[in-house]
CSV table of C-alpha atoms in Angstrom, one decimal:
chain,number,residue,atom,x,y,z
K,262,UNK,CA,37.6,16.6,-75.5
K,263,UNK,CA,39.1,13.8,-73.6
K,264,UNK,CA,40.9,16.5,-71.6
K,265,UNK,CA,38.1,17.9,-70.2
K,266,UNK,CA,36.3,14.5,-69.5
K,267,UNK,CA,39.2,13.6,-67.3
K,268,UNK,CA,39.4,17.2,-66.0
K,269,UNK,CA,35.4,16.4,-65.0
K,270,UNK,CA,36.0,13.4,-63.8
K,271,UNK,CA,38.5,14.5,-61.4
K,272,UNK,CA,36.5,17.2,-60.8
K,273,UNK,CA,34.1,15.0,-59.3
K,274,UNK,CA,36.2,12.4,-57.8
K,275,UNK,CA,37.9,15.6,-55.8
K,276,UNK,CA,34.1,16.8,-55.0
K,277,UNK,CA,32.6,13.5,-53.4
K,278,UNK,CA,35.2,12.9,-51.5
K,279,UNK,CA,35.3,16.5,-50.0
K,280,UNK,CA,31.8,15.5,-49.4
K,281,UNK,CA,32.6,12.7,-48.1
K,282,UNK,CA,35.0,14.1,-45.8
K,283,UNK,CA,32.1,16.3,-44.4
K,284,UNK,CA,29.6,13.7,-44.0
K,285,UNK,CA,32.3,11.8,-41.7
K,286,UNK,CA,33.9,14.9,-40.0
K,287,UNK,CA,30.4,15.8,-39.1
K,288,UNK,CA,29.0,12.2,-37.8
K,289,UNK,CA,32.2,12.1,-35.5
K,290,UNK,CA,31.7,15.8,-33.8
K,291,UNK,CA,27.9,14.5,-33.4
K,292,UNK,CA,28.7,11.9,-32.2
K,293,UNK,CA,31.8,13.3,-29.7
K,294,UNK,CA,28.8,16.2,-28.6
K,295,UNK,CA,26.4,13.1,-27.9
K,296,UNK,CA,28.8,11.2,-25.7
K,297,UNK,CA,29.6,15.0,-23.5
K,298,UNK,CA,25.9,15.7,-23.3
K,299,UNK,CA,25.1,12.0,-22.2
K,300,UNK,CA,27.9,12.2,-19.7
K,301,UNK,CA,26.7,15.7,-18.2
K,302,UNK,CA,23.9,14.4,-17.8
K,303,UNK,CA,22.5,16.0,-14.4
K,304,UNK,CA,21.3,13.9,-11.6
K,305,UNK,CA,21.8,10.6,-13.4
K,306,UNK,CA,20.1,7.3,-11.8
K,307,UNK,CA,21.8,4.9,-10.1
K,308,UNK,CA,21.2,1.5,-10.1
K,309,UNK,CA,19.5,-0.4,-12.6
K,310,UNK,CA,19.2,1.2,-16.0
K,311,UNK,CA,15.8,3.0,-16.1
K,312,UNK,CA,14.8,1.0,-19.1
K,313,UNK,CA,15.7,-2.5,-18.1
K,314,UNK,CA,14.2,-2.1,-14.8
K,315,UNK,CA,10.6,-1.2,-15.9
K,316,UNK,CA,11.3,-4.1,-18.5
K,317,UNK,CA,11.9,-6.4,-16.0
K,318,UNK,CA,9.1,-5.2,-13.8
K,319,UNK,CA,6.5,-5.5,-16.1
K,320,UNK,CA,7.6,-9.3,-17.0
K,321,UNK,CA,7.9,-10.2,-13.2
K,322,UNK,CA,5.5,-13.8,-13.2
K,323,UNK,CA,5.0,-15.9,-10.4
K,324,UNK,CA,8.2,-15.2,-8.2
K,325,UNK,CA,7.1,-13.2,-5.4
K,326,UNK,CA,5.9,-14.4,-2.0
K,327,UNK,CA,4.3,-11.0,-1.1
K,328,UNK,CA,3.9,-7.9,-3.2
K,329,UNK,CA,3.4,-4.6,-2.7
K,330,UNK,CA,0.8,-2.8,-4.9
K,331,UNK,CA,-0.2,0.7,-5.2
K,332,UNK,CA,0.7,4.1,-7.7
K,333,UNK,CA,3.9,6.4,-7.5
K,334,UNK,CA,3.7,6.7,-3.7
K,335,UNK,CA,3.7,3.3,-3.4
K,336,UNK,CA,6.6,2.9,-6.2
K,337,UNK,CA,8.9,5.7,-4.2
K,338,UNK,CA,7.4,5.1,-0.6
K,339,UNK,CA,8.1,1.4,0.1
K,340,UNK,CA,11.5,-0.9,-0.1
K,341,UNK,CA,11.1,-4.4,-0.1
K,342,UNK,CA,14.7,-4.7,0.9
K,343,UNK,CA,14.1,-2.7,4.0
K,344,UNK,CA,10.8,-5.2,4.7
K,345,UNK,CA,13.1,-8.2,4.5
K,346,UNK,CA,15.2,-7.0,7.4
K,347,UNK,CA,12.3,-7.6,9.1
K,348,UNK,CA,10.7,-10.3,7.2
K,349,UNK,CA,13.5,-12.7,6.3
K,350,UNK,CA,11.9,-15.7,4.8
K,351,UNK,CA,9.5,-13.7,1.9
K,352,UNK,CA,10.5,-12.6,-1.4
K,353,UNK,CA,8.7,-9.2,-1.6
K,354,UNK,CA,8.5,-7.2,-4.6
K,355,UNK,CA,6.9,-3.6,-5.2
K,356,UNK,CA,4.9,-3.7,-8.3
K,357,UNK,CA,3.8,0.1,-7.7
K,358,UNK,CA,3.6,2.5,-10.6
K,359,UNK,CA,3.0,5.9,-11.8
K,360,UNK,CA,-0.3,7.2,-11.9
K,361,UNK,CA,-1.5,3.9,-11.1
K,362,UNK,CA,-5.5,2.7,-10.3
K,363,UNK,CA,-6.8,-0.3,-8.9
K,364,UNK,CA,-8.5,-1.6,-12.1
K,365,UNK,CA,-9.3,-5.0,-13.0
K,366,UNK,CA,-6.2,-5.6,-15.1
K,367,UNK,CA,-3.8,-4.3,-12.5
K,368,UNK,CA,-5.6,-6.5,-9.8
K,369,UNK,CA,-5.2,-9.4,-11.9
K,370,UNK,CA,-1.7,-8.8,-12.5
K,371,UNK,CA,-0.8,-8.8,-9.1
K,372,UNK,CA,-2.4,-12.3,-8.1
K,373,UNK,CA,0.1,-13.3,-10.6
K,374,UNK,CA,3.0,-12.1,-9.5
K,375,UNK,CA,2.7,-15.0,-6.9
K,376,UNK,CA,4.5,-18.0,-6.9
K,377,UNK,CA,1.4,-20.6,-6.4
K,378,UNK,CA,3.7,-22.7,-4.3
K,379,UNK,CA,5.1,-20.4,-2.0
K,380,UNK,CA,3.5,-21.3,1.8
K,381,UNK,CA,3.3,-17.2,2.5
K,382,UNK,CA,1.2,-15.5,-0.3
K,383,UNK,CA,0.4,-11.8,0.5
K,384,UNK,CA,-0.8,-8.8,-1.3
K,385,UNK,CA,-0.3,-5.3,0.2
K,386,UNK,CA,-2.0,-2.7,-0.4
K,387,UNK,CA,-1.0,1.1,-0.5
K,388,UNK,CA,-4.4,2.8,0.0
K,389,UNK,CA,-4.3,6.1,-1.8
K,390,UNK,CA,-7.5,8.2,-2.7
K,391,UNK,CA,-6.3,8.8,-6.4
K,392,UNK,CA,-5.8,5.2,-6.9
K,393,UNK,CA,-9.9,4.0,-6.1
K,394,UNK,CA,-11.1,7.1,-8.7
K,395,UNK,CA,-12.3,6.9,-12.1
K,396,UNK,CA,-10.4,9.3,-14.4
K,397,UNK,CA,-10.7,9.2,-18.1
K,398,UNK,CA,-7.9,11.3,-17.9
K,399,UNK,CA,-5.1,9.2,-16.6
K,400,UNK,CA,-3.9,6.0,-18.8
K,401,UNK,CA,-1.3,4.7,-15.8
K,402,UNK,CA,2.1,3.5,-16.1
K,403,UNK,CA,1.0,0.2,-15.8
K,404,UNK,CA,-1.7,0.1,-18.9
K,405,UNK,CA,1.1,1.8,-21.4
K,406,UNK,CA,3.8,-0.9,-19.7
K,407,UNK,CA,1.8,-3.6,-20.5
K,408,UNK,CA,1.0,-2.7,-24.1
K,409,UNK,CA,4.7,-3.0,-25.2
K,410,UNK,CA,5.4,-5.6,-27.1
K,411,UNK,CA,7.8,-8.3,-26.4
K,412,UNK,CA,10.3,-7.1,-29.2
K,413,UNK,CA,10.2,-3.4,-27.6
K,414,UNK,CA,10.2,-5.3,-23.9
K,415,UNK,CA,13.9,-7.1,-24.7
K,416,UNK,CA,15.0,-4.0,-26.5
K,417,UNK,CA,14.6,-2.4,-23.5
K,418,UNK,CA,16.7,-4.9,-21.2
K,419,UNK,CA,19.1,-5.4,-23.8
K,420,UNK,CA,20.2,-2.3,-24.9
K,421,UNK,CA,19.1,-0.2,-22.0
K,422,UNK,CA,22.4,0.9,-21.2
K,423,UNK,CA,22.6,2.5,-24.8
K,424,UNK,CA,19.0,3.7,-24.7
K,425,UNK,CA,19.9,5.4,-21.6
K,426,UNK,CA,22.8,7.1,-22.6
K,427,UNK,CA,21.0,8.7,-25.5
K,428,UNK,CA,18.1,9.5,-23.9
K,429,UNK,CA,16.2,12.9,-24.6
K,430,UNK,CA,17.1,16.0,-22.3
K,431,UNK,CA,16.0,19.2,-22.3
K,432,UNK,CA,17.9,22.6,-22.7
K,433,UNK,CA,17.9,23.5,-19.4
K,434,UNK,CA,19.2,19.7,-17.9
K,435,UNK,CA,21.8,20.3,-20.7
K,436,UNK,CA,22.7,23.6,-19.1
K,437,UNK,CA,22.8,22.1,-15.3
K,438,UNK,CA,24.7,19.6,-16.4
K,439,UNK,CA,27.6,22.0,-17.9
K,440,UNK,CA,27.0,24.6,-14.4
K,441,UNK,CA,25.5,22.7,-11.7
K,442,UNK,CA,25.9,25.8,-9.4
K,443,UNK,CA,22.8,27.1,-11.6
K,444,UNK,CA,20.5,24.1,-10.3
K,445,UNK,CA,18.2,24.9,-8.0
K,446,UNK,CA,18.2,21.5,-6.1
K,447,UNK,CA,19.2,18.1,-7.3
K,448,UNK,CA,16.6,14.5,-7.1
K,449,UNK,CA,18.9,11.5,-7.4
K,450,UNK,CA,16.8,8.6,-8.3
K,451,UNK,CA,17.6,4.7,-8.0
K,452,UNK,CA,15.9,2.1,-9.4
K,453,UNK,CA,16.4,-1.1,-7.5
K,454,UNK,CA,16.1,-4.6,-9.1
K,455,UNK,CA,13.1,-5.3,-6.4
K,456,UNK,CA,10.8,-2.8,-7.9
K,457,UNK,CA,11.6,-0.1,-5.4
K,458,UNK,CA,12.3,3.6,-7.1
K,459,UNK,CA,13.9,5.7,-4.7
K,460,UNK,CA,13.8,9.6,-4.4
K,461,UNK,CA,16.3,11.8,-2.7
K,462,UNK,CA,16.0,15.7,-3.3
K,463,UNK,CA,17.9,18.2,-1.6
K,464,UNK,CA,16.9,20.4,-0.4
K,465,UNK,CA,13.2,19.2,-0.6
K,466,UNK,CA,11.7,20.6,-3.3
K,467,UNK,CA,8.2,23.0,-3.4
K,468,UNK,CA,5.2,21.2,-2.6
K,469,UNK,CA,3.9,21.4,-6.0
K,470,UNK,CA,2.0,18.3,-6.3
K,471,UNK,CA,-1.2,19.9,-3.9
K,472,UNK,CA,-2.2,22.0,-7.0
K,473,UNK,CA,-2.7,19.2,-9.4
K,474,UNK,CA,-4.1,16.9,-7.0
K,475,UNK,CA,-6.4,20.2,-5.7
K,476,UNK,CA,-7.3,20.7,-9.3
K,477,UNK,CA,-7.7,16.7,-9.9
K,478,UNK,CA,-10.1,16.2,-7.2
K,479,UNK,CA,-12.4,19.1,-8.8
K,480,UNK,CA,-13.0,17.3,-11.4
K,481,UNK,CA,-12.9,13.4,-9.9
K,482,UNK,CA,-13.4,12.1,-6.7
K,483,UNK,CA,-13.0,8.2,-5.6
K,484,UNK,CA,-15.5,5.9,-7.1
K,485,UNK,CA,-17.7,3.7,-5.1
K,486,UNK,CA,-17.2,1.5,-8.2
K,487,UNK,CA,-13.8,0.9,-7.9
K,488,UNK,CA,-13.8,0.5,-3.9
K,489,UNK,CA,-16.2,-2.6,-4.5
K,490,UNK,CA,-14.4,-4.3,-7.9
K,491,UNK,CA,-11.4,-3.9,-5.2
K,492,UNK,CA,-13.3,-5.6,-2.1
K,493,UNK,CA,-14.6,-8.2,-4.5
K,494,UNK,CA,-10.9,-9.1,-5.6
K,495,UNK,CA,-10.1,-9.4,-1.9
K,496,UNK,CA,-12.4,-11.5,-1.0
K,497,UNK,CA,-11.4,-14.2,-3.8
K,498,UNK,CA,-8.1,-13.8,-2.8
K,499,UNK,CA,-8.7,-14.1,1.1
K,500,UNK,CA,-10.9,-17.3,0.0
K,501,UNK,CA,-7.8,-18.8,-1.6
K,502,UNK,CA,-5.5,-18.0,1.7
K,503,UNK,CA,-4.0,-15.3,0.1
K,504,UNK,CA,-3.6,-12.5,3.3
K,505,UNK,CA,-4.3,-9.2,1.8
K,506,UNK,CA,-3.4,-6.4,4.1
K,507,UNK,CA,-4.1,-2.7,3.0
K,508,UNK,CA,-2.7,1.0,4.9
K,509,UNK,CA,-3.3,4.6,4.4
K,510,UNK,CA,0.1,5.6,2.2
K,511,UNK,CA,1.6,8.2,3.9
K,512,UNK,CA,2.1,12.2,2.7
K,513,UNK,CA,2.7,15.4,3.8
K,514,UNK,CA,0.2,17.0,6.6
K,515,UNK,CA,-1.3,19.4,4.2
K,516,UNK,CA,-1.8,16.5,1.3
K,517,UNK,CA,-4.0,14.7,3.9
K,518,UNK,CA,-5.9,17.3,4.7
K,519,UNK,CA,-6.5,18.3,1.4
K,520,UNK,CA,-7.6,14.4,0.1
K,521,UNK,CA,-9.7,14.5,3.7
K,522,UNK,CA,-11.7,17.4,2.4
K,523,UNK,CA,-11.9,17.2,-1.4
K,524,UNK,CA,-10.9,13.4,-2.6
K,525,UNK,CA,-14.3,11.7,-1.6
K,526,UNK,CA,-12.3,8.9,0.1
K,527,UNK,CA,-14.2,8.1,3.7
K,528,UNK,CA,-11.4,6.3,5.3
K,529,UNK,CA,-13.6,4.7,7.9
K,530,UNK,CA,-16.3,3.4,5.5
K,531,UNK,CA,-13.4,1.9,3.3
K,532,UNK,CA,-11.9,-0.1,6.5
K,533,UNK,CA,-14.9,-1.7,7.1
K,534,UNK,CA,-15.9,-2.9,3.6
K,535,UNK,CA,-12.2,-4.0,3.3
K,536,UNK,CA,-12.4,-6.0,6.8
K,537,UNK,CA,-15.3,-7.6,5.7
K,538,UNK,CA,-14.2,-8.3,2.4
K,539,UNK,CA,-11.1,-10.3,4.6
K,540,UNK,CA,-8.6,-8.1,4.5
K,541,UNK,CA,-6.5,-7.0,7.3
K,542,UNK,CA,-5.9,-3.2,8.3
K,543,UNK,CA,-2.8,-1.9,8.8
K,544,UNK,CA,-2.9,1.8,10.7
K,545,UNK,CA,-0.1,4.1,9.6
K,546,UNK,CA,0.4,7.3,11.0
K,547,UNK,CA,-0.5,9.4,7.4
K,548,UNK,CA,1.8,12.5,8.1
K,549,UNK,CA,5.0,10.8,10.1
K,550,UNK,CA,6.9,11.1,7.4
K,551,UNK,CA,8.9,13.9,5.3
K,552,UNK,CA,7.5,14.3,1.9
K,553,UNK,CA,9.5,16.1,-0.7
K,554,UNK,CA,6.9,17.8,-3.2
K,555,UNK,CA,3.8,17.3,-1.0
K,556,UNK,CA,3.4,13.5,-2.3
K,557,UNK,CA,6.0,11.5,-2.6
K,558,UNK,CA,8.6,10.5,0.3
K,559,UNK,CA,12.0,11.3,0.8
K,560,UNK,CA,14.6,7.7,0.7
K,561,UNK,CA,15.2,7.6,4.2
K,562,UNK,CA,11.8,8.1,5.1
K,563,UNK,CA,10.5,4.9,2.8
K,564,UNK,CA,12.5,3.1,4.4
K,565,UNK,CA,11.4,4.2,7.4
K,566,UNK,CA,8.3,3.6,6.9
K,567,UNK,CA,9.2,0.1,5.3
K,568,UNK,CA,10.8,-1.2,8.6
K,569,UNK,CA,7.6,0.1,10.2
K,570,UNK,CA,4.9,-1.9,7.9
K,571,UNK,CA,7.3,-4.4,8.1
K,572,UNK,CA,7.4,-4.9,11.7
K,573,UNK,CA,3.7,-4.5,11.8
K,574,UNK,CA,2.7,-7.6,9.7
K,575,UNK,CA,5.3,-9.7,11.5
K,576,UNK,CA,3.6,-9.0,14.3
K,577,UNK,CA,0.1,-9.4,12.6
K,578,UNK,CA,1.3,-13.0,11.1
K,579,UNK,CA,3.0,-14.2,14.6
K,580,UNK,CA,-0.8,-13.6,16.3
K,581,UNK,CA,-2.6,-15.4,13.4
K,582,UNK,CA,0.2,-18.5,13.5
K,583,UNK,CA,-0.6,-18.9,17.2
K,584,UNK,CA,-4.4,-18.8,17.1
């Protein structure tokens, strides 16, 4: 009887630890196939980690001398770094985000984003006709960015390079990453520590973005609503001395024509309630530069672009100083 309890015993002492064995042998090839697949990652950003950068974006308070405002095009179309070749003495930051509308909240944020005792406070605006609609649909990257708590908010600049690594990606980046010939095209993406995303794609990609905005605009056009809450934000800010300029973002010819005909946005009745409000116009040419799904602008061309906005409110605050 003893016998066989000590047989049992070692039985199961033999048993867990085979077990045991497993358990580890499997959590290191998991963790071995985690660190491949993280590191075949396809098209990985450069820059600032993903993670920390929105982070730090949406916790930017009171540091900026001028700041650039506006949805995705705005957050991919404009580099504050380029506008500083230009405009040397301003801190500029682009406070753009996905999806993004000009509601109260986001217009509130961006007053404080400047530093109350810098001598050169400026909001700029990047006038798109999806950012003035109403759309019950569309949350914004800005609304879910500012309901994060500030646990999840330093998790995020903390361990970003961690939460980056492990990441989610799909079956088929898995596959591109193991036989890039089988990609298509690649988009390299930067995230810069000024609030500037950058885009490259190459080649440039199909202009897929004029169906859903087609498709959007059946279903909601630009709000006269939102045009005034805008002009009446203006106006309080140009009251303060705050210089609010605003411009047309730029896209592809066929994206203007299409938010021309079916957005609701009456660029000429806009300028003049703007003006009014105190603002200051800024005339871009709308389809001067390349576009690489039919919304969004190539690198080079932001900072194309950038130089040009740039050199146009350096112009536009050298004529206001002399008067």
């Amino acid at each position: 009887m003893i016998r066989d309890d000590a047989c049992r015993r070692s039985a199961h002492g033999f048993l867990a630890g085979a077990a045991k064995d497993r358990t580890f042998k499997t959590l290191v090839l998991a963790l071995v196939l985690i660190g491949i697949m993280g590191m075949l990652r396809p098209d990985k950003p450069r820059g600032i980690y993903p993670k920390r950068y929105w982070a730090r974006k949406i916790s930017w308070h009171q540091c900026a001398d001028a700041v650039l405002a506006g949805d995705s095009r705005v957050l991919g179309g404009v580099s504050p770094a380029e506008m500083r070749k230009t405009l040397a003495d301003w801190r500029i930051l682009n406070y753009g985000f996905a999806s993004n509308l000009y509601v109260p909240e986001y217009l509130e944020a961006l007053e404080s984003l400047l530093d109350p005792e810098s001598r050169s406070k400026a909001l700029i605006l990047g006038i798109t006709p999806h950012s003035l609609t109403e759309d019950p649909d569309v949350t914004g990257q800005f609304a879910e960015l500012k309901g994060r708590s500030r646990s999840q908010i330093y998790a995020d600049i903390f361990l970003a390079p961690l939460l980056s690594f492990v990441e989610y990606m799909s079956f088929q980046d898995a596959l591109h990453g193991l036989f890039p010939a089988l990609a298509t095209g690649r988009t390299q993406k930067e995230f810069h520590a000024d609030g500037w995303l950058a885009y490259q794609r190459q080649p440039p990609g199909e202009k897929r973005e004029l169906k859903k905005y087609f498709r959007g605009y059946q279903k909601v056009q630009v709000s006269a609503k939102m045009v005034e809450g805008l002009n009446r934000f203006v106006s309080r800010w140009t009251q303060t001395g705050i210089r609010v300029y605003a411009f047309l973002m730029p896209t592809c010819q066929e994206m203007f024509e299409l938010e021309q005909q079916y957005s609701g946005f009456d660029q000429r009745q806009f300028v003049e309630g703007f003006e009014k409000a105190g603002g200051i116009w800024i005339d871009v040419d709308p389809c001067a530069y390349e576009s690489f799904d039919g919304s969004h602008l190539q690198s080079y061309a932001a900072r194309q672009l950038s130089n040009d906005l740039a050199q146009r409110i350096r112009d536009l605050e050298r004529r206001r100083d002399s008067e």
